[in-house]
Amino acid sequence: MNIKSKKSIFFTISIILILLFASILALSIEQIDKVNGTTVSNECLALENIQLNSAISVSNDNNSYKFKLFGIIPIGKAQESKAEKYVKLGGYPLGIAIKTNGLYITSKVSVVTKDGAVCPVEEFDIKSGDVLLEIDNHNVDNVNEISSMIENKNLVTLKIKRNDKIKEFTIQPALDALSGKNKLGLLLQDQIEGIGTMTYSDGKNFYALGHTIKDMNGNNIVANGGNIYYANINGYVKGQKGRAGELNGSFITLDKALGNITANNDFGLYGQLEEEYNGETVLLGSKSDAQPGTAYIYTTIDGMAPQKYEIQIIKASNQASPSEKSMVLRITDQRLLDTTGGIVQGMSGSPIIQNGKLIGAVTHVFTSDPTKGYGIYIDWMKP
């Protein structure tokens, strides 16, 4: 064999070896990318978004993966790091005071003048639940602003919102004989207050309710700030077929707030904690952990301390995108059935635990059967 032939064979073998090495390297990089999270499923993304929150503690469970060229030739192995997130469990009752855009109209009222009682808005199409947005083209966000805005004015123009429609009315304020100030004849409030339940905290932020807060017309309230407070449950109305029950609670807005509200969307109420929150530590799960069978809810029906109650998850929906009604639940704990009759208003946000993991929260009750209701996957409870 001449030298030229030997060089040709050597060159050919070199090319083959280079291509083989490149194939091994490319496959290895692709597999490692998948392990590191470059290629993940939608389900993993949903869980990952939750894991971006600052959790109380983290532990790693490493899984080994062996790589083979073309599925035959072993070429190495890598480690996949599976992070477990722990959060502080809720179940505690919350007093919620949420500020809104505009002032909510509670009712029409009479003003006592020197000529007797009159209501300046009596003949106008203004109803309870409407929102007062402006007076003479100036925004109103605080009840205490009204007096100075209409002082010494014979006529004022009100811009009022009902559902998605806005109307304007020009009215004549009435002079109150006792205070000597002009009045509109409207009872107004600049924040909505109620009772709900904490779902969990990641140490810095809180997650509650599992659904949006609505006004008396059933419209989503546009949050413009607000606060949450520790509340005390001092009674309840038992749920019955055809009528939802409710928790009766109290809280004091003069107390220091537990947290500041930053968001109110279809899947819950969110914000930053201002006070230390002491809840039981629990592993944060995901929708993939939810399955039909025995589970538990943590909720408070008396005082301020949550109790654990057994439930059955009847159905766990396969949801690829956020939805309030992720699971169908049935209360099976006789203690809760004997007291509240099942799920009642005020329990919204009560955490659902299954196999030691936080998988969701209670959101709705069936009015036709208060022992049943809906829950939301914990994955969807994000600002």
Short mmCIF file of C-alpha atoms in Angstrom, two decimals:
data_model
loop_
_atom_site.label_atom_id
_atom_site.label_comp_id
_atom_site.label_asym_id
_atom_site.label_seq_id
_atom_site.Cartn_x
_atom_site.Cartn_y
_atom_site.Cartn_z
CA MET A 1 0.00 0.00 0.00
CA ASN A 2 1.48 3.31 -0.99
CA ILE A 3 1.76 6.33 1.24
CA LYS A 4 -1.09 8.13 -0.55
CA SER A 5 -3.52 5.26 0.14
CA LYS A 6 -2.50 5.13 3.79
CA LYS A 7 -3.14 8.86 4.18
CA SER A 8 -6.57 8.46 2.55
CA ILE A 9 -7.59 5.65 4.93
CA PHE A 10 -6.30 7.58 7.96
CA PHE A 11 -8.23 10.69 6.87
CA THR A 12 -11.45 8.69 6.42
CA ILE A 13 -11.15 7.06 9.86
CA SER A 14 -10.46 10.45 11.45
CA ILE A 15 -13.63 11.93 9.90
CA ILE A 16 -15.72 9.00 11.17
CA LEU A 17 -14.32 9.36 14.71
CA ILE A 18 -14.96 13.12 14.72
CA LEU A 19 -18.59 12.64 13.61
CA LEU A 20 -19.12 9.92 16.22
CA PHE A 21 -17.69 12.14 18.98
CA ALA A 22 -19.86 15.05 17.85
CA SER A 23 -22.97 12.85 17.99
CA ILE A 24 -22.15 11.72 21.52
CA LEU A 25 -21.53 15.31 22.64
CA ALA A 26 -24.73 16.64 21.06
CA LEU A 27 -26.86 13.92 22.63
CA SER A 28 -25.26 14.46 26.02
CA ILE A 29 -25.92 18.22 25.86
CA GLU A 30 -29.55 17.62 24.87
CA GLN A 31 -30.10 15.24 27.79
CA ILE A 32 -28.41 17.58 30.27
CA ASP A 33 -30.53 20.50 29.02
CA LYS A 34 -33.63 18.49 29.79
CA VAL A 35 -32.39 17.70 33.27
CA ASN A 36 -31.56 21.33 33.95
CA GLY A 37 -35.05 22.40 32.96
CA THR A 38 -34.59 23.75 29.43
CA THR A 39 -37.14 21.26 28.16
CA VAL A 40 -40.05 20.90 30.61
CA SER A 41 -43.76 20.17 30.48
CA ASN A 42 -46.52 22.72 31.11
CA GLU A 43 -47.20 21.00 34.41
CA CYS A 44 -43.62 21.55 35.54
CA LEU A 45 -43.83 25.19 34.51
CA ALA A 46 -46.89 25.72 36.66
CA LEU A 47 -45.14 24.21 39.64
CA GLU A 48 -41.95 26.12 38.90
CA ASN A 49 -43.81 29.43 39.01
CA ILE A 50 -44.94 28.65 42.54
CA GLN A 51 -41.46 27.60 43.51
CA LEU A 52 -40.12 31.05 42.59
CA ASN A 53 -41.68 32.29 45.83
CA SER A 54 -39.42 32.48 48.88
CA ALA A 55 -40.22 29.32 50.79
CA ILE A 56 -39.55 28.62 54.44
CA SER A 57 -37.09 25.81 53.75
CA VAL A 58 -35.83 23.71 50.88
CA SER A 59 -34.56 20.13 50.72
CA ASN A 60 -33.22 18.32 47.67
CA ASP A 61 -34.02 14.80 46.51
CA ASN A 62 -31.57 13.82 43.79
CA ASN A 63 -32.49 11.31 41.08
CA SER A 64 -29.87 9.64 38.84
CA TYR A 65 -30.27 9.42 35.05
CA LYS A 66 -28.10 7.19 32.83
CA PHE A 67 -27.49 8.28 29.24
CA LYS A 68 -26.97 5.88 26.32
CA LEU A 69 -25.94 6.62 22.75
CA PHE A 70 -28.79 5.56 20.46
CA GLY A 71 -30.30 3.91 23.55
CA ILE A 72 -27.58 1.22 23.57
CA ILE A 73 -24.07 2.49 24.38
CA PRO A 74 -23.64 3.86 27.95
CA ILE A 75 -22.01 7.30 27.86
CA GLY A 76 -22.51 8.68 31.37
CA LYS A 77 -25.01 9.82 33.97
CA ALA A 78 -26.29 13.03 35.58
CA GLN A 79 -28.28 14.11 38.58
CA GLU A 80 -31.73 15.77 38.51
CA SER A 81 -32.34 17.99 41.51
CA LYS A 82 -35.94 17.93 42.70
CA ALA A 83 -36.56 20.81 45.13
CA GLU A 84 -39.24 20.40 47.76
CA LYS A 85 -40.87 23.62 48.93
CA TYR A 86 -42.26 24.09 52.40
CA VAL A 87 -44.71 26.85 53.30
CA LYS A 88 -46.72 27.95 56.31
CA LEU A 89 -50.20 26.47 56.36
CA GLY A 90 -53.28 28.67 56.67
CA GLY A 91 -56.77 27.93 57.93
CA TYR A 92 -56.79 31.05 60.09
CA PRO A 93 -59.71 33.50 59.70
CA LEU A 94 -58.88 36.86 58.16
CA GLY A 95 -60.54 40.21 58.40
CA ILE A 96 -60.35 41.78 54.94
CA ALA A 97 -60.60 45.51 54.29
CA ILE A 98 -60.08 46.18 50.61
CA LYS A 99 -59.95 49.67 49.18
CA THR A 100 -61.67 50.21 45.84
CA ASN A 101 -61.57 52.60 42.91
CA GLY A 102 -64.38 55.00 43.72
CA LEU A 103 -66.91 55.00 46.56
CA TYR A 104 -69.54 52.28 46.90
CA ILE A 105 -73.07 53.52 47.37
CA THR A 106 -74.78 51.67 50.20
CA SER A 107 -78.12 53.49 50.15
CA LYS A 108 -79.96 56.76 49.73
CA VAL A 109 -80.52 58.74 52.93
CA SER A 110 -82.44 61.84 53.93
CA VAL A 111 -80.82 65.10 54.99
CA VAL A 112 -82.46 67.10 57.77
CA THR A 113 -82.66 70.72 56.58
CA LYS A 114 -84.31 73.76 58.11
CA ASP A 115 -87.30 72.98 55.89
CA GLY A 116 -87.52 69.33 56.88
CA ALA A 117 -86.06 66.02 55.67
CA VAL A 118 -85.15 65.82 51.98
CA CYS A 119 -83.12 63.43 49.83
CA PRO A 120 -81.27 65.23 47.00
CA VAL A 121 -80.95 62.05 44.89
CA GLU A 122 -84.40 60.60 45.55
CA GLU A 123 -85.63 60.97 41.96
CA PHE A 124 -82.44 59.79 40.27
CA ASP A 125 -81.63 56.29 39.02
CA ILE A 126 -78.99 55.59 41.65
CA LYS A 127 -78.99 52.20 43.38
CA SER A 128 -77.23 50.37 46.16
CA GLY A 129 -74.07 48.84 44.74
CA ASP A 130 -73.38 51.64 42.26
CA VAL A 131 -69.96 53.29 42.44
CA LEU A 132 -69.42 57.03 42.70
CA LEU A 133 -66.34 57.77 40.58
CA GLU A 134 -66.22 61.55 40.24
CA ILE A 135 -67.74 64.79 41.48
CA ASP A 136 -67.45 67.67 39.01
CA ASN A 137 -64.78 65.73 37.07
CA HIS A 138 -62.64 65.12 40.15
CA ASN A 139 -61.91 61.54 41.27
CA VAL A 140 -63.19 60.53 44.70
CA ASP A 141 -61.49 57.78 46.72
CA ASN A 142 -62.14 58.86 50.27
CA VAL A 143 -65.45 59.52 52.02
CA ASN A 144 -63.90 62.40 53.95
CA GLU A 145 -63.19 64.28 50.71
CA ILE A 146 -66.88 64.73 49.86
CA SER A 147 -67.63 67.59 52.24
CA SER A 148 -64.98 69.92 50.83
CA MET A 149 -65.75 68.97 47.22
CA ILE A 150 -69.40 70.07 47.44
CA GLU A 151 -68.99 72.93 49.92
CA ASN A 152 -70.94 76.08 48.95
CA LYS A 153 -72.06 74.53 45.64
CA ASN A 154 -75.63 74.85 44.43
CA LEU A 155 -75.26 72.13 41.78
CA VAL A 156 -72.78 69.27 41.38
CA THR A 157 -72.34 66.61 38.69
CA LEU A 158 -71.92 63.00 39.81
CA LYS A 159 -70.33 60.35 37.61
CA ILE A 160 -71.65 56.95 38.67
CA LYS A 161 -70.75 53.46 37.47
CA ARG A 162 -73.11 50.50 37.40
CA ASN A 163 -71.63 47.29 36.03
CA ASP A 164 -69.86 48.50 32.86
CA LYS A 165 -72.06 51.54 32.26
CA ILE A 166 -71.33 55.08 33.44
CA LYS A 167 -74.02 57.71 33.97
CA GLU A 168 -73.91 61.35 34.99
CA PHE A 169 -76.42 63.17 37.20
CA THR A 170 -76.56 66.85 38.13
CA ILE A 171 -78.05 67.31 41.58
CA GLN A 172 -78.58 70.03 44.16
CA PRO A 173 -76.94 69.19 47.52
CA ALA A 174 -79.00 69.73 50.67
CA LEU A 175 -77.73 71.90 53.54
CA ASP A 176 -77.67 69.87 56.75
CA ALA A 177 -79.23 71.94 59.57
CA LEU A 178 -77.12 70.34 62.30
CA SER A 179 -73.63 70.47 60.74
CA GLY A 180 -74.17 73.40 58.39
CA LYS A 181 -72.58 71.40 55.54
CA ASN A 182 -73.88 70.34 52.14
CA LYS A 183 -74.84 66.67 51.80
CA LEU A 184 -75.53 64.45 48.76
CA GLY A 185 -78.05 62.20 50.48
CA LEU A 186 -75.90 59.10 49.83
CA LEU A 187 -74.45 56.64 52.31
CA LEU A 188 -70.97 55.83 50.95
CA GLN A 189 -68.07 53.55 51.82
CA ASP A 190 -64.49 53.65 50.57
CA GLN A 191 -63.58 50.04 51.37
CA ILE A 192 -65.24 46.63 51.33
CA GLU A 193 -64.92 44.53 54.48
CA GLY A 194 -65.49 40.85 55.06
CA ILE A 195 -64.25 37.56 56.48
CA GLY A 196 -62.17 35.00 54.58
CA THR A 197 -59.51 32.37 55.25
CA MET A 198 -55.74 32.35 54.83
CA THR A 199 -54.52 29.58 52.52
CA TYR A 200 -50.77 29.78 53.08
CA SER A 201 -47.75 32.03 53.40
CA ASP A 202 -44.29 31.69 51.89
CA GLY A 203 -42.82 33.73 54.73
CA LYS A 204 -42.98 37.08 52.95
CA ASN A 205 -46.30 36.97 51.10
CA PHE A 206 -49.80 35.67 51.80
CA TYR A 207 -52.26 33.78 49.59
CA ALA A 208 -55.95 33.66 50.51
CA LEU A 209 -59.57 33.04 49.40
CA GLY A 210 -58.97 31.19 46.11
CA HIS A 211 -61.46 33.41 44.26
CA THR A 212 -62.06 37.08 43.61
CA ILE A 213 -63.94 39.45 45.91
CA LYS A 214 -67.18 40.64 44.36
CA ASP A 215 -69.41 43.60 45.13
CA MET A 216 -73.11 43.36 45.88
CA ASN A 217 -73.86 43.37 42.14
CA GLY A 218 -71.64 40.35 41.57
CA ASN A 219 -68.87 42.32 39.85
CA ASN A 220 -65.17 41.83 40.55
CA ILE A 221 -63.85 44.53 42.84
CA VAL A 222 -60.86 46.41 41.45
CA ALA A 223 -58.47 46.43 44.38
CA ASN A 224 -56.79 49.72 45.13
CA GLY A 225 -54.89 48.53 48.18
CA GLY A 226 -56.17 47.45 51.54
CA ASN A 227 -55.19 45.25 54.47
CA ILE A 228 -55.79 41.92 56.14
CA TYR A 229 -56.13 41.42 59.91
CA TYR A 230 -56.42 38.51 62.28
CA ALA A 231 -60.11 37.85 62.89
CA ASN A 232 -62.16 36.05 65.52
CA ILE A 233 -65.03 33.74 64.54
CA ASN A 234 -67.80 34.22 67.09
CA GLY A 235 -70.62 32.28 65.46
CA TYR A 236 -72.05 30.84 62.28
CA VAL A 237 -75.27 30.28 60.38
CA LYS A 238 -75.67 26.61 59.50
CA GLY A 239 -75.95 25.83 55.82
CA GLN A 240 -79.15 24.26 54.53
CA LYS A 241 -80.34 22.96 51.21
CA GLY A 242 -81.10 26.00 49.06
CA ARG A 243 -79.37 28.45 51.41
CA ALA A 244 -75.66 28.84 52.06
CA GLY A 245 -74.51 29.25 55.64
CA GLU A 246 -71.89 31.72 56.77
CA LEU A 247 -69.28 32.39 59.42
CA ASN A 248 -69.78 35.42 61.66
CA GLY A 249 -66.52 37.08 62.56
CA SER A 250 -65.10 40.33 63.84
CA PHE A 251 -61.85 42.23 63.48
CA ILE A 252 -60.56 45.68 64.32
CA THR A 253 -59.06 47.82 61.56
CA LEU A 254 -57.39 50.02 64.19
CA ASP A 255 -55.11 47.09 65.03
CA LYS A 256 -51.84 46.73 63.18
CA ALA A 257 -52.46 44.98 59.86
CA LEU A 258 -51.19 41.44 59.32
CA GLY A 259 -50.50 42.28 55.67
CA ASN A 260 -51.04 44.69 52.79
CA ILE A 261 -53.23 43.69 49.85
CA THR A 262 -51.55 44.06 46.47
CA ALA A 263 -53.77 42.00 44.14
CA ASN A 264 -57.30 40.60 43.86
CA ASN A 265 -57.93 38.35 40.87
CA ASP A 266 -60.11 35.42 39.85
CA PHE A 267 -57.96 33.03 41.86
CA GLY A 268 -57.46 34.78 45.16
CA LEU A 269 -56.31 37.65 47.31
CA TYR A 270 -52.60 38.35 47.63
CA GLY A 271 -50.19 40.68 49.36
CA GLN A 272 -47.17 41.20 51.57
CA LEU A 273 -47.00 40.29 55.24
CA GLU A 274 -46.32 43.05 57.75
CA GLU A 275 -46.40 40.84 60.84
CA GLU A 276 -44.81 37.44 61.49
CA TYR A 277 -47.19 34.66 60.54
CA ASN A 278 -46.98 31.48 62.62
CA GLY A 279 -48.49 28.57 60.74
CA GLU A 280 -47.72 24.87 60.62
CA THR A 281 -45.03 23.97 58.07
CA VAL A 282 -46.32 21.88 55.17
CA LEU A 283 -44.98 20.60 51.85
CA LEU A 284 -46.26 22.58 48.86
CA GLY A 285 -47.82 20.20 46.33
CA SER A 286 -49.31 20.69 42.89
CA LYS A 287 -52.31 19.65 40.80
CA SER A 288 -50.53 16.44 39.85
CA ASP A 289 -50.70 15.41 43.53
CA ALA A 290 -54.50 15.77 43.74
CA GLN A 291 -56.53 12.61 43.28
CA PRO A 292 -59.99 11.30 44.25
CA GLY A 293 -59.99 10.02 47.79
CA THR A 294 -59.51 11.11 51.38
CA ALA A 295 -58.11 14.56 52.09
CA TYR A 296 -58.39 17.22 54.81
CA ILE A 297 -59.23 20.89 55.11
CA TYR A 298 -58.00 23.29 57.77
CA THR A 299 -60.59 25.89 58.74
CA THR A 300 -61.83 27.87 61.75
CA ILE A 301 -65.45 27.83 62.89
CA ASP A 302 -64.87 29.09 66.44
CA GLY A 303 -62.31 31.52 67.80
CA MET A 304 -59.02 31.99 65.98
CA ALA A 305 -57.48 28.48 65.83
CA PRO A 306 -58.02 26.23 62.77
CA GLN A 307 -59.05 22.61 63.08
CA LYS A 308 -58.46 19.66 60.74
CA TYR A 309 -61.53 18.11 59.10
CA GLU A 310 -61.78 15.07 56.83
CA ILE A 311 -63.21 15.42 53.30
CA GLN A 312 -63.44 13.34 50.16
CA ILE A 313 -62.21 14.61 46.81
CA ILE A 314 -64.91 13.34 44.45
CA LYS A 315 -63.33 14.64 41.26
CA ALA A 316 -59.95 16.14 40.37
CA SER A 317 -60.19 17.78 36.95
CA ASN A 318 -57.39 17.58 34.41
CA GLN A 319 -56.84 21.32 33.92
CA ALA A 320 -54.14 22.61 31.60
CA SER A 321 -54.96 26.25 32.39
CA PRO A 322 -56.14 28.10 35.52
CA SER A 323 -59.74 27.63 36.63
CA GLU A 324 -61.50 28.17 39.96
CA LYS A 325 -63.36 24.88 39.95
CA SER A 326 -60.53 22.37 39.92
CA MET A 327 -61.92 19.80 42.37
CA VAL A 328 -65.32 18.66 43.63
CA LEU A 329 -65.31 18.09 47.40
CA ARG A 330 -67.59 16.45 49.94
CA ILE A 331 -67.39 17.08 53.69
CA THR A 332 -67.34 13.74 55.53
CA ASP A 333 -66.21 14.86 58.99
CA GLN A 334 -69.23 14.50 61.28
CA ARG A 335 -68.04 17.33 63.56
CA LEU A 336 -68.31 19.84 60.72
CA LEU A 337 -71.57 18.39 59.43
CA ASP A 338 -73.15 18.66 62.90
CA THR A 339 -72.09 22.30 63.34
CA THR A 340 -71.98 24.27 60.08
CA GLY A 341 -73.74 21.66 57.94
CA GLY A 342 -70.70 21.56 55.63
CA ILE A 343 -69.06 24.36 53.65
CA VAL A 344 -70.21 27.90 54.49
CA GLN A 345 -69.32 31.41 53.37
CA GLY A 346 -66.14 32.60 55.04
CA MET A 347 -64.39 29.25 54.54
CA SER A 348 -63.10 30.37 51.14
CA GLY A 349 -59.35 29.85 51.12
CA SER A 350 -59.35 26.97 53.63
CA PRO A 351 -56.32 24.87 52.62
CA ILE A 352 -56.76 21.32 51.30
CA ILE A 353 -54.15 18.76 52.37
CA GLN A 354 -53.75 15.34 50.76
CA ASN A 355 -50.96 12.88 51.54
CA GLY A 356 -49.16 15.54 53.55
CA LYS A 357 -49.11 18.11 50.73
CA LEU A 358 -50.93 21.41 50.25
CA ILE A 359 -52.78 20.84 46.97
CA GLY A 360 -55.49 23.52 46.91
CA ALA A 361 -58.13 25.58 48.69
CA VAL A 362 -61.90 25.57 49.19
CA THR A 363 -63.63 28.15 46.97
CA HIS A 364 -67.39 27.47 46.59
CA VAL A 365 -70.31 25.69 48.20
CA PHE A 366 -73.19 23.99 46.39
CA THR A 367 -76.34 25.81 47.54
CA SER A 368 -78.32 22.68 46.68
CA ASP A 369 -76.11 20.59 48.98
CA PRO A 370 -73.85 22.40 51.51
CA THR A 371 -71.89 19.21 52.16
CA LYS A 372 -70.35 19.63 48.69
CA GLY A 373 -68.34 22.36 47.02
CA TYR A 374 -65.46 23.26 44.75
CA GLY A 375 -61.76 23.66 45.37
CA ILE A 376 -58.98 25.29 43.34
CA TYR A 377 -55.56 23.77 42.66
CA ILE A 378 -52.78 25.50 44.56
CA ASP A 379 -50.95 25.95 41.22
CA TRP A 380 -53.48 28.57 40.11
CA MET A 381 -53.30 30.74 43.25
CA LYS A 382 -50.90 33.38 41.96
CA PRO A 383 -51.04 37.18 41.79
#
